[in-house]
Tab-separated table of C-alpha atoms in Angstrom:
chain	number	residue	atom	x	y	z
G	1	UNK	CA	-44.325	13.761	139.400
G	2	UNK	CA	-46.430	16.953	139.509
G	3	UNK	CA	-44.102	19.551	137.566
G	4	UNK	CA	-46.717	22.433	137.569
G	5	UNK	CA	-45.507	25.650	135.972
G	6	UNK	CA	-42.293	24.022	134.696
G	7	UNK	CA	-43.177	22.989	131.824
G	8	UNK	CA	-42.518	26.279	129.621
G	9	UNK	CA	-39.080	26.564	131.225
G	10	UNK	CA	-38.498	22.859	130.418
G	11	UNK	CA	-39.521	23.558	126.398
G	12	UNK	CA	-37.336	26.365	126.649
G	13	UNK	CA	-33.980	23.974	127.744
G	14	UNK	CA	-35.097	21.487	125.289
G	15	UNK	CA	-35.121	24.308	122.023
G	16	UNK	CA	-31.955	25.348	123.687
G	17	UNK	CA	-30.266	22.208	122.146
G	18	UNK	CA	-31.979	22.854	118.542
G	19	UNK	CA	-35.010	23.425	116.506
G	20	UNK	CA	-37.430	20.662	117.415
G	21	UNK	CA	-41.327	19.322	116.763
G	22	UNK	CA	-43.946	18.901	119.570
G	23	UNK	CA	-43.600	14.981	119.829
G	24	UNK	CA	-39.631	15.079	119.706
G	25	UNK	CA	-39.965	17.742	122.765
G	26	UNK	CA	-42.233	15.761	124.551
G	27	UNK	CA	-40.107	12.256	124.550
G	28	UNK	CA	-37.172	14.441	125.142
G	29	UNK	CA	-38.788	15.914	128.322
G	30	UNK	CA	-39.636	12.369	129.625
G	31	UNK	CA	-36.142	10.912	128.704
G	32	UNK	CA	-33.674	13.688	130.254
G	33	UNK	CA	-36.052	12.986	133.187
G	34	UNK	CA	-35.829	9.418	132.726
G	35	UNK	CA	-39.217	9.053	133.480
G	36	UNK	CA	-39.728	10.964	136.507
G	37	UNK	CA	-41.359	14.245	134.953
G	38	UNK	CA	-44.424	12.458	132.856
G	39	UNK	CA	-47.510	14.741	132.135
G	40	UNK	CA	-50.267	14.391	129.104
G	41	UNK	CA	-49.005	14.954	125.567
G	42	UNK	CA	-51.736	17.131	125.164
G	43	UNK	CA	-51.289	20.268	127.683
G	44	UNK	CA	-48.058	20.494	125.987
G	45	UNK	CA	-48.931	22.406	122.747
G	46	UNK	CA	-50.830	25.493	124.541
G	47	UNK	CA	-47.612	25.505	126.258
G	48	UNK	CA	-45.946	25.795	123.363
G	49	UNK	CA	-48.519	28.220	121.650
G	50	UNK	CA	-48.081	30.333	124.779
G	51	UNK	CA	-44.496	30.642	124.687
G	52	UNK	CA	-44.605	31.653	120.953
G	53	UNK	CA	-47.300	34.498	122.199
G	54	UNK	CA	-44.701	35.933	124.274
G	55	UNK	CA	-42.101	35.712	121.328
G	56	UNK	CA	-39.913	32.973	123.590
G	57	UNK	CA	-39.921	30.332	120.485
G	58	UNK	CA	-40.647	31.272	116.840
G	59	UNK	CA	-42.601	28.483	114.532
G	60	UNK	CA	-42.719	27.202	110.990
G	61	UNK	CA	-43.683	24.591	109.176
G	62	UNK	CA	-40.995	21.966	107.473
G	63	UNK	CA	-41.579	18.295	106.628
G	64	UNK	CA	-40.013	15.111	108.076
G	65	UNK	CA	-40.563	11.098	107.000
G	66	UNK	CA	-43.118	12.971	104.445
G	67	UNK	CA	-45.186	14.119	107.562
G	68	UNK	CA	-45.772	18.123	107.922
G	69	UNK	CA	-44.550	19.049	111.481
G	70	UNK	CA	-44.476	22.639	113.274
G	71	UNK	CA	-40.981	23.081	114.504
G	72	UNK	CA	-40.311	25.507	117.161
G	73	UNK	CA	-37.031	27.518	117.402
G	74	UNK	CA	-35.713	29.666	120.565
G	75	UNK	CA	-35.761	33.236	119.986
G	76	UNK	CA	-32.956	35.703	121.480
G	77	UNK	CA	-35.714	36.912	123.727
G	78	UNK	CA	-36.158	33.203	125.122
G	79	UNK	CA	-32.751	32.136	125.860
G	80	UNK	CA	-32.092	35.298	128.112
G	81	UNK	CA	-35.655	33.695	129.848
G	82	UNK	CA	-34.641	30.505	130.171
G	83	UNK	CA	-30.729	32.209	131.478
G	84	UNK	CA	-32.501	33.606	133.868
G	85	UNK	CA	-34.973	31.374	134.852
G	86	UNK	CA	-31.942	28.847	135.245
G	87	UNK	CA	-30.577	31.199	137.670
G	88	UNK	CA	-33.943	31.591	139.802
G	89	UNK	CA	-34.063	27.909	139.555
G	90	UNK	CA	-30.134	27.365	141.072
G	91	UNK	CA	-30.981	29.522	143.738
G	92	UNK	CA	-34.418	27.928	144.846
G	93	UNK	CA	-33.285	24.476	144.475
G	94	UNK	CA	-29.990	25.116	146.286
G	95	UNK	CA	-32.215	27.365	149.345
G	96	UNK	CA	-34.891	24.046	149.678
G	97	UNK	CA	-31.863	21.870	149.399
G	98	UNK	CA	-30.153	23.752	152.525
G	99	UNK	CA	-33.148	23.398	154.790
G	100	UNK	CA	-34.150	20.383	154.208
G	101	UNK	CA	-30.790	19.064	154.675
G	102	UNK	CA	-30.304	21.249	158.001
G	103	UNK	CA	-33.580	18.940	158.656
G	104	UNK	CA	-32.016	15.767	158.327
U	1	UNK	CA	-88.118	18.784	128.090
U	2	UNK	CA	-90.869	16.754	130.011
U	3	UNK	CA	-93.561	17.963	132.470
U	4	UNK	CA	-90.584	20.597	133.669
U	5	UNK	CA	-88.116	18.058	134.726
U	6	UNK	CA	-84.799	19.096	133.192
U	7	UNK	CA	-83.499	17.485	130.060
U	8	UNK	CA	-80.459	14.666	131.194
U	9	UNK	CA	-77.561	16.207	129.389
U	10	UNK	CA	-75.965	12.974	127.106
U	11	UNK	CA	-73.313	11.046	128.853
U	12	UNK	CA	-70.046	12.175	127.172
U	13	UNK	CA	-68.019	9.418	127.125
U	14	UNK	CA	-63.601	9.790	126.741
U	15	UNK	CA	-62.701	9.974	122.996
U	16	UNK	CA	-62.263	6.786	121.607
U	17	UNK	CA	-60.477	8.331	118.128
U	18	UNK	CA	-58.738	11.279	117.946
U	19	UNK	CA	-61.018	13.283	115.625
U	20	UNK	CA	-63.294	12.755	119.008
U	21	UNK	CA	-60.437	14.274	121.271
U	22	UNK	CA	-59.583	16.961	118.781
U	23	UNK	CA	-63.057	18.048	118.272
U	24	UNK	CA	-63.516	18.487	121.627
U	25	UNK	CA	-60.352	20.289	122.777
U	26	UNK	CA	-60.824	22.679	119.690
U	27	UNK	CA	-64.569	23.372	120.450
U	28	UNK	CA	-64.812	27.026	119.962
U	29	UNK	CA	-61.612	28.332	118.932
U	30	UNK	CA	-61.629	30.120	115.476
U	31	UNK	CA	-60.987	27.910	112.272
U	32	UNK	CA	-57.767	29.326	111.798
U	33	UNK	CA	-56.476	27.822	115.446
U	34	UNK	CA	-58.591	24.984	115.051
U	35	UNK	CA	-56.941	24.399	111.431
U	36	UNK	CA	-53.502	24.960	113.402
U	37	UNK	CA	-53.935	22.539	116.383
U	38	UNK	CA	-55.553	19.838	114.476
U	39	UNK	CA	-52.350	19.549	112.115
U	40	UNK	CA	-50.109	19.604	114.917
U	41	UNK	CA	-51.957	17.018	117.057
U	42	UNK	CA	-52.561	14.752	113.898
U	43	UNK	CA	-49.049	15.026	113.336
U	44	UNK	CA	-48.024	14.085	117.109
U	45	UNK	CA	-50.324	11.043	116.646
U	46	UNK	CA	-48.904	9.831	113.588
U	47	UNK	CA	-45.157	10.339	115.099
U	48	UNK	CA	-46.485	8.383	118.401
U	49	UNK	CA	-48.432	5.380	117.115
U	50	UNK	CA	-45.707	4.920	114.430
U	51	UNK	CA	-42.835	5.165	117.271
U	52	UNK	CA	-45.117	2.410	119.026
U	53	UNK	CA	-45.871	0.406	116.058
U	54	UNK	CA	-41.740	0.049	115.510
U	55	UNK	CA	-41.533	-1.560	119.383
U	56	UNK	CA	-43.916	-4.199	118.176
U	57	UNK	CA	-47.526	-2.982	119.299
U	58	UNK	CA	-51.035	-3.786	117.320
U	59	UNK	CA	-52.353	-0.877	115.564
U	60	UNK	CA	-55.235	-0.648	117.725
U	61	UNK	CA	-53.300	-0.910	121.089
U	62	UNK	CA	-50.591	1.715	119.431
U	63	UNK	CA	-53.795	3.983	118.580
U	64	UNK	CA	-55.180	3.335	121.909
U	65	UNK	CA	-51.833	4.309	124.145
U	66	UNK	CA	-51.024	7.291	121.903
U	67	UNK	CA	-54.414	9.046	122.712
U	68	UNK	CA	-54.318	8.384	126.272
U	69	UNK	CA	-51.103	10.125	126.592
U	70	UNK	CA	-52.628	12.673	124.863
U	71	UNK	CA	-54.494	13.193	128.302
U	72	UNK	CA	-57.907	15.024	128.914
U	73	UNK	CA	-59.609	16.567	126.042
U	74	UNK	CA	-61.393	19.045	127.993
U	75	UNK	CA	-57.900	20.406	130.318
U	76	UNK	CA	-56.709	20.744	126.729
U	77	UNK	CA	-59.368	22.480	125.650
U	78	UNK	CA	-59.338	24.886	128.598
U	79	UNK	CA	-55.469	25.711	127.996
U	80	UNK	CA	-56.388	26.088	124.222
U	81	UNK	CA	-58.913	28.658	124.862
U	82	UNK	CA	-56.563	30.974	126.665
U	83	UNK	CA	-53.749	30.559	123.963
U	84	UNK	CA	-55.707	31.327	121.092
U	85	UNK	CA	-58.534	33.420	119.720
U	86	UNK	CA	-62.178	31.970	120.358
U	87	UNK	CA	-65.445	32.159	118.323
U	88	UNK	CA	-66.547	34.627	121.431
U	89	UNK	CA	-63.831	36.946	121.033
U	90	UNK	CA	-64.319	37.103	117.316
U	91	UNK	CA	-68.178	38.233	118.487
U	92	UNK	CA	-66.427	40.578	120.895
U	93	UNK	CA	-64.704	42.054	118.068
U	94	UNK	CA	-67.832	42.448	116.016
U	95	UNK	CA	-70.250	43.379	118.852
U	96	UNK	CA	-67.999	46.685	119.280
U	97	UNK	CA	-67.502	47.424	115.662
U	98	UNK	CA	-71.562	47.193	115.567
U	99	UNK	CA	-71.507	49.577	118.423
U	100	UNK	CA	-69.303	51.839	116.741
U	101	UNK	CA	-71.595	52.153	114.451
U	102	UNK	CA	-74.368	52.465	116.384
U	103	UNK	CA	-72.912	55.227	118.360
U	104	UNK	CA	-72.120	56.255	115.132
U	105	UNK	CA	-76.442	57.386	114.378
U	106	UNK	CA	-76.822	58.820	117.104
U	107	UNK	CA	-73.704	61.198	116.647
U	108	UNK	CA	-74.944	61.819	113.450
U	109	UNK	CA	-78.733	62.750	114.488
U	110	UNK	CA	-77.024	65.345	117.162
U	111	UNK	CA	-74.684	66.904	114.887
U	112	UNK	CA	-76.899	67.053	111.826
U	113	UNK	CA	-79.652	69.267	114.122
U	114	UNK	CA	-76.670	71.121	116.277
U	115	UNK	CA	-76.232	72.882	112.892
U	116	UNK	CA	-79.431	75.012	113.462
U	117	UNK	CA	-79.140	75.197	117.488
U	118	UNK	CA	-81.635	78.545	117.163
U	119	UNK	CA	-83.553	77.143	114.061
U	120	UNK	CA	-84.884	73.496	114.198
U	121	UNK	CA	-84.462	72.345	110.414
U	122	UNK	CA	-87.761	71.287	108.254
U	123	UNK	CA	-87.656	67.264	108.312
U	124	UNK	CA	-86.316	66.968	104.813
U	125	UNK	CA	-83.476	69.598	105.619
U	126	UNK	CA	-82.762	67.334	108.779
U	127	UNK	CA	-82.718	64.249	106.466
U	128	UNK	CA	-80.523	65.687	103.972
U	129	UNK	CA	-77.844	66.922	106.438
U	130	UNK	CA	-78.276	63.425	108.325
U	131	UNK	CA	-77.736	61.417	105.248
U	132	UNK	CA	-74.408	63.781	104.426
U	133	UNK	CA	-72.719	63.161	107.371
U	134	UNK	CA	-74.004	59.297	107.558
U	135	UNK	CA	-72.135	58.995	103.646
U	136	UNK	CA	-69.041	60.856	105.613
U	137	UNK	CA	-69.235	58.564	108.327
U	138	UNK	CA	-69.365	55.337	106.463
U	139	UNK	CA	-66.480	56.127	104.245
U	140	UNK	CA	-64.475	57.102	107.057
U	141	UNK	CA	-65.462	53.624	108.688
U	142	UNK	CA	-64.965	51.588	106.065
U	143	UNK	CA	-61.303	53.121	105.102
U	144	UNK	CA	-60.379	52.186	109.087
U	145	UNK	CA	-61.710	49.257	108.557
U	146	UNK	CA	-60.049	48.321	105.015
U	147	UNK	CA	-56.780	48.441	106.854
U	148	UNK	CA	-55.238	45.300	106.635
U	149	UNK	CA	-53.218	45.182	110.207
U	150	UNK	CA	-54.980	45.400	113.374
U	151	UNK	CA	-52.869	47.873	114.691
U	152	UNK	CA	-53.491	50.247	112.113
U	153	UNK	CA	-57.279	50.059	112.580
U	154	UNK	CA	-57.171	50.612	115.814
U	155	UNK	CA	-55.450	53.141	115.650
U	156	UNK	CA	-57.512	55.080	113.230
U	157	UNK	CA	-60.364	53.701	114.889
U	158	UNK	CA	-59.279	55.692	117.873
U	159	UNK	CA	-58.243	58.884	115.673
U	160	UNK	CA	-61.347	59.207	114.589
U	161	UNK	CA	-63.074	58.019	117.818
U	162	UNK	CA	-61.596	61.495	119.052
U	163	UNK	CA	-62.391	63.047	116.241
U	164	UNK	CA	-65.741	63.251	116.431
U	165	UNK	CA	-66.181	63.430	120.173
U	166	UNK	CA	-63.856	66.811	119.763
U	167	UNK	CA	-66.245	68.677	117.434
U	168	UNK	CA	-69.459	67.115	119.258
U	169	UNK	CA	-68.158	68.470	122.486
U	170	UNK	CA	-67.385	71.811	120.661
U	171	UNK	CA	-71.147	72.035	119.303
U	172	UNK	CA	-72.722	70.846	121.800
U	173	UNK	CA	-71.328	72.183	124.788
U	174	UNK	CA	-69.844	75.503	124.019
U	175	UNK	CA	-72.004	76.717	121.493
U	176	UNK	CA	-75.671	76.634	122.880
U	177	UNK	CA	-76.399	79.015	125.241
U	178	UNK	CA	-80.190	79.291	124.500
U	179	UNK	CA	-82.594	77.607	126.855
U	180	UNK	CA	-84.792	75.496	124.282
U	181	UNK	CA	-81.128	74.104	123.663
U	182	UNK	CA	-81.448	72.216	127.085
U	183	UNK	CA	-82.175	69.158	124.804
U	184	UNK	CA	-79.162	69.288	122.930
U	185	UNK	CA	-77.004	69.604	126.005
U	186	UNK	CA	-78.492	66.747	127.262
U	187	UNK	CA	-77.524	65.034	124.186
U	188	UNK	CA	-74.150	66.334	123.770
U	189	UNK	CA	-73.535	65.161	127.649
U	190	UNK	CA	-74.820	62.106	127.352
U	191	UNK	CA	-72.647	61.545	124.464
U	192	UNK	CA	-69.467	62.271	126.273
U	193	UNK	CA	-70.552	59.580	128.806
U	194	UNK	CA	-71.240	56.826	125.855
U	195	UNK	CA	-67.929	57.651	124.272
U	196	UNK	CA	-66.081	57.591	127.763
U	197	UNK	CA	-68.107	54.520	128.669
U	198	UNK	CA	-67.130	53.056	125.545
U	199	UNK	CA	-62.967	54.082	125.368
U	200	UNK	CA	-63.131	52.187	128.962
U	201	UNK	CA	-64.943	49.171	127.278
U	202	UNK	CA	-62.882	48.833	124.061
U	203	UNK	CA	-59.736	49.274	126.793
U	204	UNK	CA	-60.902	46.182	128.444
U	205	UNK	CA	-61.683	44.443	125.418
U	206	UNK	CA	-57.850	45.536	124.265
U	207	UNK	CA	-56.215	44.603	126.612
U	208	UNK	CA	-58.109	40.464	126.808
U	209	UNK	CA	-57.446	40.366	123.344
U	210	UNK	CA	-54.231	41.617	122.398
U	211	UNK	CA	-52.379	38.693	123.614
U	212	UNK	CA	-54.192	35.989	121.421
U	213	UNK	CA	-54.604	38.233	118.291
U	214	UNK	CA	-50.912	39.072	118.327
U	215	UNK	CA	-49.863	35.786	119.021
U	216	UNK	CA	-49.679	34.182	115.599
U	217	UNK	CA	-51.681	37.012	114.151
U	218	UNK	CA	-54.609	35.131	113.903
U	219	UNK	CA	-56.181	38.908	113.487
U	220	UNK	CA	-54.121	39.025	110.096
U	221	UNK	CA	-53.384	35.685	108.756
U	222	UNK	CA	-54.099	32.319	109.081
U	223	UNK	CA	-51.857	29.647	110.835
U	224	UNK	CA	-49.074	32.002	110.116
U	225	UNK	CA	-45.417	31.114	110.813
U	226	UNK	CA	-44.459	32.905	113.695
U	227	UNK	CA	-40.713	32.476	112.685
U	228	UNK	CA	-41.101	34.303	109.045
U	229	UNK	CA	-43.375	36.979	110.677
């Protein structure tokens, strides 16, 4: 499913449950979806990167199964964000919901 | 080229390995954010073809299916280019620090002479006075330039930007009244319009870059760690 311009706010709810590296965000995406939100592995770090321009998610560098991964972190700055964008996102849904459900 | 048909551009094929995919969705970005990316993508291989391998795939199919999901190279390397500082910016940077300078001699020819507005110095007197105020010049450049934050040169960049367009204007526009000094004002007039010309330029140029050099300071450091900055 086509999820364009979601993705950031999606990252965002997924750091909300922890610190967390770019594959681990990715599967965790496709799983809460189960499936239904897929997109390329690969448009998902400039997402990232551009979140951490805008001081949403912090970075640093720790070291897992011996690997180095980046792991990204939810700054204050990005949970009010994502609390807002949350609300936007209740309201929208809930307005489409209502009119298409007038429809039917 | 042959007989003025145009030269077939190679067929570029999908990456088949992932130093093939990374080269081409880091094409152009500085080494700093290539350095950056290529860790983190290596990384997100490694983490997919091993999460693969554990459900029972072949190397080469695990390989295979963890760079397609990966996606297109080139979409990547389009959403790259507007996260992170390119090799273009970086000769954006240095094209207007080689115009600084530039504007630089030909401040220095106009104030040098507007010391003798009435008399027109003898060649060598004109040398010496141009040379003085070049040395001035260049140590005043390179201490903005020495600065080790961005913001900080930038700023003195702009202090002394104003600087010198204050006493210009002063010379050049309030003090010669004389006729033969026509030149001069011409000078001194057209140097208000470079220096405007170029504030409105290096504005621009401010504002484009901003975003990517303060994202993880790839102005200051490289591959820095946004959450210790």
């Amino acid at each position: 499913m086509n999820f364009k311009g979601s993705l950031p706010a999606l990252i965002l709810q997924t750091l909300s449950r922890g610190p967390s590296h770019g594959y681990r965000i990715a599967a965790e995406i496709k799983k809460s979806s189960q499936g239904v939100l897929d997109f390329k592995e690969g448009t998902l770090y400039p997402a990232l990167h551009g979140l951490e321009a805008k001081k949403l998610i912090s970075s640093s560098v720790g070291k897992e199964n011996g690997r180095q991964l980046r792991y990204y972190k939810l700054t204050e700055k990005g949970r009010k964000v994502l609390a807002r964008e949350r609300r936007e996102w209740v309201q929208f849904s809930g307005a489409i919901t209502g009119i298409l459900q007038e429809a039917i | 080229m042959i007989l003025g048909k145009p030269e077939l551009r190679p067929f570029r094929s999908k990456p088949q390995k992932l130093s093939e995919w990374l080269e081409t969705a880091t094409r152009g970005l500085v080494p700093s954010a290539q350095a950056r990316i290529h860790a983190e993508i290596e990384a997100h291989f490694a983490e997919a073809v091993s999460v693969r391998l554990q459900k029972g795939a072949r190397l080469a199919e695990a390989q295979a299916a963890a760079l397609a999901d990966l996606g297109d190279a080139a979409d990547a390397a389009r959403r790259f280019r507007r996260e992170h500082l390119t090799i273009g910016d970086g000769k954006q940077v240095a094209g207007q620090a080689d115009m600084q300078i530039s504007m630089g001699l030909i401040w220095i020819v106009c104030f040098a002479y507007s010391f003798f507005p009435k008399y027109y110095p003898s060649p060598s007197v004109g040398l010496l006075l141009i040379l003085e105020i070049f040395s001035l010049y260049l140590a005043v450049f390179l201490l903005v330039w020495r600065q080790p934050r961005v913001v900080t040169r930038r700023l003195l960049a702009l202090l002394v930007s104003l600087a010198w367009l204050n006493v210009g204007s002063y010379l050049f526009l309030n003090e010669l009244n004389h006729t033969s000094d026509r030149f001069l004002r011409v000078m001194g007039w057209g140097q208000v319009v470079i220096w405007v010309l170029w504030a409105i330029q290096l504005t621009y140029l401010g504002f484009n870059l901003r975003r990517k050099l303060s994202r993880t300071g790839e102005g200051d450091r490289p591959c820095g760690d946004s959450a210790a900055a």
